[in-house]
Amino acid sequence: MSSADRIKAPRGTFDVLGEQSAARAVLEERARAILEGAGYERIETPAFEATELFARGVGDSTDIVRKEMYTFADASGRSLTLRPEGTAPVCRAYVEHGMHKLRQPVRLWYLSSFFRHERAQAGRYRQFWQVGAEALGSEDPAVDAESICLLAALLDELNVAPVRLRLSSLGSLAARNEYREQLQAHLRAHAEGLSAEVRERIELNPLRAFDSEHPGTRAVMERAPRLLDFLDAEDAEHFAEVRARLDGAGVAYEIDPTLVRGLDYYTRTVFEFTSEQLGAQSGVGGGGRYDGLVEQLGGAPTPGIGWAAGIERILLAGSAPHPAPVPVDLFVAYELAHEGDSPARRHAPAGAFALLTEARAAGLTAQMELAGRSLKGQLGYANALEARYVAILGAGETVLKDMLGGGQQTVAADAVVHAVLRGLRSL
Ligand code: HAM
């Protein structure tokens, strides 16, 4: 077969290898420490869900539902979709498992992969990972502020810099509907200045006009009415309290009345962290309140707030500290019985495998030679692994080398593990 016949990973997907997977392990460990320390419990939901969940939850008029979902019919003809985001699935699980009976708020976090058929580029993939946190069952502005502070803490811990935090409030659905009409009237009155795409979406999704880069559209939007001016007294009070909590916590933010997020379920607080480091795909993480979502999915009226941050973007914009490598206590090497054999035919002697399993059973981390290297090559490999001890199995005896102290001793085969344990304990 020629190299043209090789099968590659699909566009917009990637393999996680070596250092990348080590950096992800650190990120996961930090996220767990921060979120579980704040009372969040881990949740895993299925990779695919009924399509209806996202159509109803995320919203029919959003780009995600209209253009970006991986939707397929299974063998029984049911329409399923690879999850494009995690909030609707978490709310579905909350309703399905009767979590309203638990102590509120119920706080859940996840780290999983998500799927969106987007134009692939640096920082934008078709399968990507998010770490997310959702708090259901409390309307207290302190929950909003706490949620934002937790994401700020995570980004800080992973050295994501420089970050900006944009904050706004979308108010209640009623206020938003009234605002929507006013915005549509403004857009219709200035339709000639708008991009064709925005003009086509005046009826369906007028708020997205704020995201446009088109110069004419931007000029029209500068004079557009602002949603923040439409908040009713309770929503304005809630927003003021969130801001006061953030001020108290020393978290810097900018009020951005043009902040619209690409999902329909938001009410009241919305926020987004961006990093200059990321170029065009500058959103590191974002979220907001979704006080109507649980009810929309068939549950009792339940407020909720949360966020999600892209793992790839965090790693691109930050520098996760490297994890300490797992130490190798013992490397099992052996003298070759037949030097002349090709490496593929030089199989390890049974005694080497027996020693490996004995060492692991005793709680040591151990590896052995598996590629038929010369003894010199084996010692070089053990050195690269930074193995603490190397046992070299010979015809009649076993030599145990202390790679740190530099000494070596001849020991009986059944005394090797004991000698290593004694050596490690004396450190
Ligand atoms: P989102 O803004 O769509 O929100 O996604 C959150 C984060 O996921 C983004 O800020 C970005 O870092 C990352 N992300 C999104 N799409 C891609 C992609 N194609 N490639 C790489 N990274 C991507 C949500 O998903 C909401 N569920 C957040 C939320 C939770 N709101 C309330 N609770």
Coordinates of C-alpha atoms and ligand atoms in Angstrom, one line a residue:
M1 CA 0.0 0.0 0.0
S2 CA 1.3 3.5 -0.8
S3 CA 1.3 6.4 1.7
A4 CA -1.7 7.8 -0.2
D5 CA -3.7 4.8 1.1
R6 CA -3.0 5.6 4.7
I7 CA -6.1 6.5 6.8
K8 CA -5.8 9.9 8.6
A9 CA -7.7 11.3 11.5
P10 CA -10.8 13.3 10.2
R11 CA -10.4 17.0 9.7
G12 CA -10.8 19.0 12.8
T13 CA -9.8 16.1 15.1
F14 CA -6.4 15.2 16.6
D15 CA -4.6 12.6 18.6
V16 CA -3.5 13.5 22.1
L17 CA 0.0 12.3 22.6
G18 CA 2.9 12.4 25.0
E19 CA 3.4 15.8 26.5
Q20 CA -0.1 16.9 25.5
S21 CA -1.6 14.1 27.5
A22 CA 0.6 14.9 30.5
A23 CA -0.5 18.6 30.3
R24 CA -4.1 17.5 30.2
A25 CA -3.6 15.3 33.2
V26 CA -2.3 18.3 35.2
L27 CA -5.3 20.4 34.0
E28 CA -7.7 17.7 35.1
E29 CA -6.1 17.4 38.5
R30 CA -6.2 21.2 39.1
A31 CA -9.8 21.4 37.9
R32 CA -10.8 18.6 40.3
A33 CA -9.0 20.2 43.2
I34 CA -10.6 23.6 42.7
L35 CA -14.1 22.4 41.8
E36 CA -14.4 19.5 44.3
G37 CA -13.0 21.8 46.9
A38 CA -15.9 24.0 46.3
G39 CA -18.5 21.2 46.6
Y40 CA -18.9 20.2 42.9
E41 CA -19.2 16.5 42.1
R42 CA -18.1 14.9 38.8
I43 CA -20.7 13.9 36.3
E44 CA -20.4 11.9 33.1
T45 CA -23.2 12.0 30.6
P46 CA -23.4 10.0 27.3
A47 CA -21.5 11.1 24.2
F48 CA -24.8 11.1 22.3
E49 CA -28.3 12.2 23.3
A50 CA -31.7 12.5 21.7
T51 CA -31.5 15.3 19.1
E52 CA -34.6 16.9 20.6
L53 CA -32.6 17.7 23.8
F54 CA -30.3 20.1 21.9
A55 CA -33.0 21.4 19.6
R56 CA -35.1 22.3 22.6
G57 CA -32.3 23.2 25.1
V58 CA -29.7 25.0 23.0
G59 CA -32.3 26.5 20.6
D60 CA -33.5 26.0 17.0
S61 CA -32.2 29.3 15.9
T62 CA -28.6 28.9 17.1
D63 CA -25.7 28.2 14.8
I64 CA -25.0 25.1 16.8
V65 CA -28.4 23.5 16.2
R66 CA -28.8 24.8 12.6
K67 CA -25.4 24.0 11.2
E68 CA -23.0 22.3 13.6
M69 CA -24.5 19.2 15.0
Y70 CA -23.4 15.7 14.2
T71 CA -26.8 14.2 13.9
F72 CA -27.6 10.6 12.7
A73 CA -30.4 8.1 12.8
D74 CA -29.6 4.9 14.7
A75 CA -30.6 1.4 13.5
S76 CA -34.1 1.9 14.8
G77 CA -34.5 5.3 13.1
R78 CA -34.2 7.4 16.3
S79 CA -32.5 10.8 15.7
L80 CA -29.4 11.1 17.9
T81 CA -26.8 13.8 18.1
L82 CA -23.2 13.8 19.4
R83 CA -23.3 16.3 22.3
P84 CA -22.2 19.8 21.1
E85 CA -22.2 21.1 24.7
G86 CA -22.7 19.9 28.2
T87 CA -25.3 22.1 29.9
A88 CA -28.5 20.6 28.3
P89 CA -27.3 17.1 29.1
V90 CA -26.6 18.0 32.7
C91 CA -30.0 19.5 33.1
R92 CA -31.6 16.4 31.5
A93 CA -29.7 14.3 34.0
Y94 CA -30.9 16.6 36.9
V95 CA -34.5 16.0 35.9
E96 CA -34.1 12.3 35.0
H97 CA -32.5 11.5 38.4
G98 CA -34.9 13.6 40.5
M99 CA -32.0 15.7 41.7
H100 CA -34.4 18.4 42.9
K101 CA -34.8 16.1 46.0
L102 CA -31.1 16.5 46.9
R103 CA -29.8 19.4 48.9
Q104 CA -29.7 22.5 46.7
P105 CA -27.8 23.8 44.9
V106 CA -26.7 20.6 43.1
R107 CA -23.2 21.3 41.8
L108 CA -21.8 19.2 39.1
W109 CA -18.6 19.4 37.0
Y110 CA -17.4 17.6 33.9
L111 CA -14.4 17.2 31.7
S112 CA -15.5 15.5 28.4
S113 CA -15.2 15.8 24.7
F114 CA -17.8 17.6 22.6
F115 CA -18.5 17.7 18.8
R116 CA -19.4 20.6 16.5
H117 CA -19.1 20.7 12.7
E118 CA -17.3 24.0 12.6
R119 CA -14.7 25.4 10.1
A120 CA -11.5 23.8 11.6
Q121 CA -8.6 26.2 12.4
A122 CA -6.1 26.7 15.2
G123 CA -8.1 26.6 18.4
R124 CA -11.3 25.5 16.7
Y125 CA -11.9 21.8 16.3
R126 CA -14.7 19.4 15.5
Q127 CA -14.0 17.2 18.5
F128 CA -12.8 19.3 21.4
W129 CA -12.7 19.0 25.2
Q130 CA -14.4 21.2 27.7
V131 CA -14.1 21.4 31.5
G132 CA -17.4 22.7 32.8
A133 CA -19.3 23.4 36.1
E134 CA -23.0 23.8 36.6
A135 CA -24.9 24.8 39.8
L136 CA -28.6 24.1 39.8
G137 CA -31.2 25.1 42.3
S138 CA -30.2 28.6 43.6
E139 CA -30.9 32.1 42.3
D140 CA -28.5 33.7 44.8
P141 CA -26.2 36.2 43.0
A142 CA -23.4 34.7 45.2
V143 CA -23.7 31.5 43.1
D144 CA -23.1 33.6 39.9
A145 CA -20.1 35.3 41.5
E146 CA -18.8 32.0 42.9
S147 CA -19.1 30.3 39.5
I148 CA -17.2 33.1 37.8
C149 CA -14.5 33.1 40.5
L150 CA -13.9 29.4 40.1
L151 CA -13.2 29.7 36.4
A152 CA -11.0 32.7 37.1
A153 CA -9.1 30.6 39.7
L154 CA -8.7 27.7 37.3
L155 CA -7.4 30.0 34.5
D156 CA -5.0 31.7 36.9
E157 CA -3.7 28.3 38.2
L158 CA -3.0 27.2 34.7
N159 CA -1.2 30.5 33.9
V160 CA -3.7 31.5 31.2
A161 CA -2.8 35.2 30.4
P162 CA -3.6 37.8 29.7
V163 CA -7.3 37.3 30.2
R164 CA -10.2 39.7 30.0
L165 CA -13.5 39.0 31.7
R166 CA -16.6 40.4 29.9
L167 CA -19.8 40.5 31.9
S168 CA -23.4 41.4 31.1
S169 CA -27.0 40.5 31.9
L170 CA -29.6 39.3 29.4
G171 CA -32.4 39.8 31.9
S172 CA -35.6 37.7 31.9
L173 CA -37.0 36.1 28.8
A174 CA -39.9 38.7 28.8
A175 CA -37.4 41.6 28.9
R176 CA -35.4 39.9 26.2
N177 CA -38.4 39.5 23.9
E178 CA -39.4 43.1 24.3
Y179 CA -35.8 44.1 23.6
R180 CA -35.7 41.8 20.6
E181 CA -38.6 43.6 19.0
Q182 CA -36.9 47.0 19.4
L183 CA -33.6 45.6 18.1
Q184 CA -35.4 44.1 15.0
A185 CA -37.1 47.5 14.4
H186 CA -33.6 49.2 14.5
L187 CA -32.1 46.6 12.2
R188 CA -35.0 46.8 9.7
A189 CA -34.7 50.6 9.7
H190 CA -31.0 50.4 8.8
A191 CA -31.1 47.2 6.7
E192 CA -29.1 48.8 3.8
G193 CA -26.0 49.1 6.0
L194 CA -26.0 45.5 7.2
S195 CA -24.2 42.5 5.8
A196 CA -26.3 40.1 3.9
E197 CA -25.9 37.4 6.6
V198 CA -27.1 39.7 9.4
R199 CA -30.0 41.0 7.2
E200 CA -31.2 37.4 6.6
R201 CA -31.2 36.7 10.3
I202 CA -33.1 39.8 11.5
E203 CA -36.2 37.7 12.2
L204 CA -34.5 34.5 13.4
N205 CA -31.6 35.7 15.6
P206 CA -31.1 39.5 15.6
L207 CA -28.8 39.5 18.7
R208 CA -26.1 37.7 16.8
A209 CA -25.6 41.0 14.8
F210 CA -23.5 42.1 17.7
D211 CA -20.9 39.4 16.8
S212 CA -20.5 40.6 13.2
E213 CA -17.1 41.9 12.0
H214 CA -18.7 43.6 9.0
P215 CA -17.9 47.4 9.1
G216 CA -21.4 48.5 8.0
T217 CA -23.1 46.2 10.5
R218 CA -20.8 47.4 13.3
A219 CA -21.7 51.0 12.6
V220 CA -25.4 50.2 12.7
M221 CA -24.9 48.2 16.0
E222 CA -23.1 51.1 17.7
R223 CA -26.4 53.0 17.6
A224 CA -28.5 49.9 18.4
P225 CA -30.6 49.8 21.6
R226 CA -28.8 48.0 24.5
L227 CA -30.4 45.1 26.3
L228 CA -28.9 46.3 29.7
D229 CA -31.3 49.3 29.4
F230 CA -34.3 46.9 29.3
L231 CA -33.7 44.9 32.5
D232 CA -36.6 45.0 34.9
A233 CA -36.0 46.1 38.5
E234 CA -35.4 42.6 39.9
D235 CA -32.9 41.6 37.1
A236 CA -31.1 44.9 37.5
E237 CA -30.8 44.3 41.2
H238 CA -29.6 40.8 40.6
F239 CA -26.9 42.1 38.2
A240 CA -25.8 44.8 40.7
E241 CA -25.4 42.2 43.4
V242 CA -23.3 39.9 41.2
R243 CA -21.1 42.9 40.4
A244 CA -20.8 43.8 44.0
R245 CA -19.7 40.2 44.9
L246 CA -17.1 40.2 42.2
D247 CA -15.8 43.6 43.3
G248 CA -15.6 42.3 46.8
A249 CA -13.6 39.3 45.6
G250 CA -11.2 41.5 43.7
V251 CA -12.1 40.0 40.3
A252 CA -11.7 42.5 37.5
Y253 CA -14.3 42.6 34.7
E254 CA -15.7 44.8 32.0
I255 CA -19.4 45.4 31.5
D256 CA -20.0 44.6 27.8
P257 CA -23.6 45.1 26.8
T258 CA -22.9 43.6 23.4
L259 CA -21.9 40.3 24.9
V260 CA -24.2 37.7 23.3
R261 CA -23.5 34.1 23.7
G262 CA -24.3 31.5 21.0
L263 CA -26.8 29.6 23.0
D264 CA -30.5 30.4 23.6
Y265 CA -30.9 29.2 27.2
Y266 CA -29.3 32.2 28.9
T267 CA -31.1 34.5 31.3
R268 CA -29.6 37.2 33.5
T269 CA -25.8 36.9 34.0
V270 CA -23.6 36.1 31.1
F271 CA -19.8 36.2 31.0
E272 CA -16.9 35.3 28.8
F273 CA -13.1 35.0 29.4
T274 CA -10.9 35.9 26.4
S275 CA -7.2 35.7 26.0
E276 CA -5.2 37.8 23.5
Q277 CA -2.9 34.9 23.2
L278 CA -5.5 33.0 21.1
G279 CA -6.0 35.3 18.1
A280 CA -9.3 34.9 16.3
Q281 CA -10.6 32.1 18.6
S282 CA -10.1 34.3 21.7
G283 CA -12.9 32.7 23.9
V284 CA -11.2 30.6 26.5
G285 CA -14.4 29.9 28.5
G286 CA -17.8 31.4 29.2
G287 CA -21.2 30.7 30.6
G288 CA -24.1 32.3 32.4
R289 CA -27.5 31.7 34.1
Y290 CA -30.1 29.5 32.5
D291 CA -33.1 29.9 34.8
G292 CA -35.6 28.5 32.3
L293 CA -33.7 25.5 30.9
V294 CA -34.7 22.8 33.4
E295 CA -38.4 23.6 33.0
Q296 CA -38.0 23.7 29.3
L297 CA -36.7 20.1 29.5
G298 CA -39.7 18.9 31.5
G299 CA -38.5 19.6 35.0
A300 CA -39.9 21.8 37.8
P301 CA -38.8 25.5 37.5
T302 CA -35.2 25.4 38.6
P303 CA -32.6 28.2 38.3
G304 CA -29.1 27.3 37.1
I305 CA -25.8 28.8 36.3
G306 CA -22.5 27.5 34.9
W307 CA -19.7 27.7 32.5
A308 CA -17.5 25.7 30.2
A309 CA -13.9 26.3 29.1
G310 CA -12.1 24.7 26.1
I311 CA -9.2 22.5 27.2
E312 CA -7.2 23.1 23.9
R313 CA -7.6 26.8 24.3
I314 CA -6.5 26.8 27.9
L315 CA -3.4 24.8 27.0
L316 CA -2.7 27.1 24.0
A317 CA -3.0 30.3 26.0
G318 CA -1.5 29.0 29.3
S319 CA 1.3 26.9 30.5
A320 CA 0.2 23.9 32.6
P321 CA 3.0 22.9 34.9
H322 CA 4.5 19.6 33.9
P323 CA 3.6 16.6 36.1
A324 CA 6.4 14.7 37.8
P325 CA 7.0 11.6 35.8
V326 CA 6.1 8.3 37.5
P327 CA 9.4 6.9 38.8
V328 CA 10.6 3.5 37.7
D329 CA 11.9 1.6 40.7
L330 CA 13.2 -1.4 38.8
F331 CA 14.2 -2.1 35.2
V332 CA 14.6 -5.8 34.4
A333 CA 17.4 -6.4 31.9
Y334 CA 19.0 -9.6 30.7
E335 CA 22.0 -11.0 28.9
L336 CA 21.1 -12.3 25.5
A337 CA 21.3 -16.0 25.2
H338 CA 22.1 -15.9 21.4
E339 CA 23.7 -12.5 20.4
G340 CA 23.5 -13.5 16.8
D341 CA 19.7 -13.7 16.6
S342 CA 17.9 -10.7 15.0
P343 CA 16.3 -8.4 17.6
A344 CA 12.8 -9.6 16.6
R345 CA 13.8 -13.2 17.6
R346 CA 15.6 -12.2 20.9
H347 CA 12.7 -13.0 23.3
A348 CA 13.1 -12.2 27.0
P349 CA 13.8 -15.2 29.2
A350 CA 11.0 -16.4 31.4
G351 CA 12.9 -15.4 34.5
A352 CA 12.8 -11.7 33.5
F353 CA 9.0 -11.8 33.2
A354 CA 8.7 -13.6 36.5
L355 CA 10.9 -11.0 38.2
L356 CA 8.8 -8.2 36.6
T357 CA 5.5 -9.6 38.0
E358 CA 7.0 -10.3 41.4
A359 CA 8.3 -6.7 41.6
R360 CA 4.8 -5.3 40.7
A361 CA 3.1 -7.6 43.1
A362 CA 5.4 -6.2 45.8
G363 CA 4.2 -2.7 45.0
L364 CA 7.2 -1.6 42.9
T365 CA 6.9 0.2 39.6
A366 CA 8.8 -2.0 37.2
Q367 CA 9.5 -2.3 33.5
M368 CA 11.4 -4.8 31.5
E369 CA 13.3 -5.1 28.2
L370 CA 10.8 -6.0 25.4
A371 CA 12.6 -5.2 22.2
G372 CA 15.6 -7.4 22.1
R373 CA 18.2 -4.6 22.6
S374 CA 21.9 -5.4 23.3
L375 CA 22.8 -5.3 27.0
K376 CA 24.4 -1.9 26.3
G377 CA 21.2 -0.7 24.6
Q378 CA 19.1 -2.0 27.6
L379 CA 21.2 0.0 30.1
G380 CA 20.9 3.1 27.9
Y381 CA 17.1 2.7 27.8
A382 CA 17.0 2.1 31.6
N383 CA 19.0 5.3 32.0
A384 CA 16.6 7.3 29.8
L385 CA 13.7 6.0 31.9
E386 CA 15.6 7.2 35.0
A387 CA 15.1 3.7 36.6
R388 CA 16.4 3.6 40.1
Y389 CA 17.6 0.0 39.9
V390 CA 18.5 -2.3 37.1
A391 CA 18.5 -6.1 37.5
I392 CA 20.6 -7.9 34.9
L393 CA 19.7 -11.5 34.6
G394 CA 22.7 -13.6 33.6
A395 CA 23.1 -17.4 33.0
G396 CA 23.7 -18.2 36.7
E397 CA 23.4 -15.0 38.7
T398 CA 21.6 -11.6 38.8
V399 CA 23.5 -8.3 39.1
L400 CA 21.6 -5.5 40.7
K401 CA 22.8 -2.0 39.7
D402 CA 22.0 1.0 41.8
M403 CA 21.6 3.7 39.1
L404 CA 21.5 6.5 41.6
G405 CA 24.2 5.5 44.1
G406 CA 26.4 3.9 41.4
G407 CA 27.2 0.6 43.2
Q408 CA 26.2 -2.9 42.1
Q409 CA 25.9 -6.3 43.9
T410 CA 25.3 -9.9 42.9
V411 CA 22.1 -11.3 44.4
A412 CA 20.1 -14.5 44.2
A413 CA 17.2 -14.2 41.7
D414 CA 14.6 -14.5 44.5
A415 CA 16.3 -11.8 46.6
V416 CA 16.2 -9.0 44.0
V417 CA 12.8 -7.5 45.0
H418 CA 13.7 -7.6 48.7
A419 CA 17.1 -5.8 47.9
V420 CA 15.3 -3.1 45.9
L421 CA 12.7 -2.6 48.6
R422 CA 15.5 -2.3 51.2
G423 CA 17.4 0.2 49.0
L424 CA 14.3 2.4 48.4
R425 CA 13.5 2.4 52.1
S426 CA 17.0 3.5 53.1
L427 CA 16.7 6.7 50.9
Ligands
HAM1 P1 -19.5 27.8 24.5 O1 -19.1 29.2 24.6 O2 -20.2 27.3 23.3 O3 -20.4 27.5 25.8 O4 -18.2 26.9 24.7 C1 -17.4 27.1 25.9 C2 -15.9 27.0 25.5 O5 -15.7 25.8 24.7 C3 -15.5 28.1 24.5 O6 -15.2 29.3 25.2 C4 -14.2 27.5 23.9 O7 -13.1 27.6 24.7 C5 -14.6 26.0 23.8 N1 -15.0 25.7 22.4 C6 -16.3 25.8 21.9 N2 -16.3 25.4 20.6 C7 -15.0 24.9 20.4 C8 -14.4 24.3 19.2 N3 -15.1 24.1 18.1 N4 -13.1 24.0 19.3 C9 -12.4 24.2 20.5 N5 -12.9 24.8 21.6 C10 -14.2 25.1 21.5 C11 -20.9 26.3 26.1 O8 -20.7 25.3 25.6 C12 -21.9 26.3 27.3 N6 -22.4 25.0 27.5 C13 -21.2 26.9 28.5 C14 -22.1 26.9 29.7 C15 -22.1 26.0 30.7 N7 -23.0 27.8 29.9 C16 -23.7 27.5 31.1 N8 -23.1 26.4 31.5

